[in-house]
Coordinates of C-alpha atoms in Angstrom, one line a residue:
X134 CA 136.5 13.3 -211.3
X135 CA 138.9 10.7 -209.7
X136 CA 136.7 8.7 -206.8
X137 CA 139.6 7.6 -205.0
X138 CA 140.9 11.1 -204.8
X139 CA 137.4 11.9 -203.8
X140 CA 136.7 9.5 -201.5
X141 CA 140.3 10.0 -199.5
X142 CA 139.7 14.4 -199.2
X143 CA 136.2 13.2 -197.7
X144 CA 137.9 11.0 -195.3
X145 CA 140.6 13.3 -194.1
X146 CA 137.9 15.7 -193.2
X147 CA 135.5 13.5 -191.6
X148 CA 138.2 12.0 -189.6
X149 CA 138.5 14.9 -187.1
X150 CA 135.0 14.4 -186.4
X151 CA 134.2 10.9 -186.3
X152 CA 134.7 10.8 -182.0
X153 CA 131.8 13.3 -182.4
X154 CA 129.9 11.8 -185.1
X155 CA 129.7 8.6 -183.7
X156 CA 128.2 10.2 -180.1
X157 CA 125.5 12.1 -182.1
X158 CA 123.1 13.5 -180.0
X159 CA 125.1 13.5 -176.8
X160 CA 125.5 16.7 -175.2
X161 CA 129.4 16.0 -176.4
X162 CA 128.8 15.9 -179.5
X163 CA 127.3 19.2 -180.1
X164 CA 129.7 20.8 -178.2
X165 CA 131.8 20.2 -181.6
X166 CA 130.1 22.5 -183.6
X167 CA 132.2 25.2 -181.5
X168 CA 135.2 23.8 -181.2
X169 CA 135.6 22.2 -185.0
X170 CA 133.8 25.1 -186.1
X171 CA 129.7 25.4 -186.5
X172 CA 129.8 25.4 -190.4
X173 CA 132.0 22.5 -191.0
X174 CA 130.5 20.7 -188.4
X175 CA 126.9 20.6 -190.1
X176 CA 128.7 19.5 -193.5
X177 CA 130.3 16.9 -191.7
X178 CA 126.7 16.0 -190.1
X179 CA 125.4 16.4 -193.8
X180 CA 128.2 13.9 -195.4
X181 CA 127.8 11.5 -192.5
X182 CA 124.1 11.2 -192.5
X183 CA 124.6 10.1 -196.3
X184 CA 127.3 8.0 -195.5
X185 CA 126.7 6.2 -192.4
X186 CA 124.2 4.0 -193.7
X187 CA 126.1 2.2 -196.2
X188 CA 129.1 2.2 -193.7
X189 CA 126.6 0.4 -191.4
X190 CA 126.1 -2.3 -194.1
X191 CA 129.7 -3.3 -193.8
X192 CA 131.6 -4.9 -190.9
X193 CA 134.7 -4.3 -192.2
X194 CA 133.8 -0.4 -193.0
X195 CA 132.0 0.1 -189.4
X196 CA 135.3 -1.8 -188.0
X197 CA 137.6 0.9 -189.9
X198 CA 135.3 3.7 -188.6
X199 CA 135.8 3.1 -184.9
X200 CA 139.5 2.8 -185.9
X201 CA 139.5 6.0 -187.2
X202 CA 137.6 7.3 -184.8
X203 CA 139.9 6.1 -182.0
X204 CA 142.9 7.0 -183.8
X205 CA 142.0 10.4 -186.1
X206 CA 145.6 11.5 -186.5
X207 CA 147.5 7.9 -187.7
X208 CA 147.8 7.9 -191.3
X209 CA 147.1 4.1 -191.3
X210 CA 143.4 4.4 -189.7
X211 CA 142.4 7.2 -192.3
X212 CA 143.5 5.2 -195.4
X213 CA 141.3 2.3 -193.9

């Protein structure tokens, strides 16, 4: 299994989610779960629950995060 392959498909489809992900709890945020779709919305709740805590570890990651967030559709943001 190539990880950088890996780790790039698990970004691309995070990205959509992240304005959500990052408002967890908000009334917002739930409303994603119909609009992205209910089941790939609780596997992008699953991945980022396992994920959020080592991004939290790492300015620089956390700082790319918001970028991407911000930005979900620029190509430079998602390679971050």
């Amino acid at each position: 299994m190539d990880i950088a392959a890996l780790a790039k498909d698990v970004a691309l489809f995070l990205t959509p989610f992240l304005p959500y992900l990052l408002k967890a709890g908000e009334k917002a945020a739930e409303e994603a779960g119909t609009k992205l779709g209910s089941e790939a919305w609780e596997r992008a709740k699953g991945l980022w629950s396992r994920l959020r805590p080592q991004l939290e570890a790492k300015p620089t990651a956390q700082e790319a995060v918001i970028d991407a967030a911000a930005a979900p559709h620029d190509e430079d943001a998602q390679a971050a």
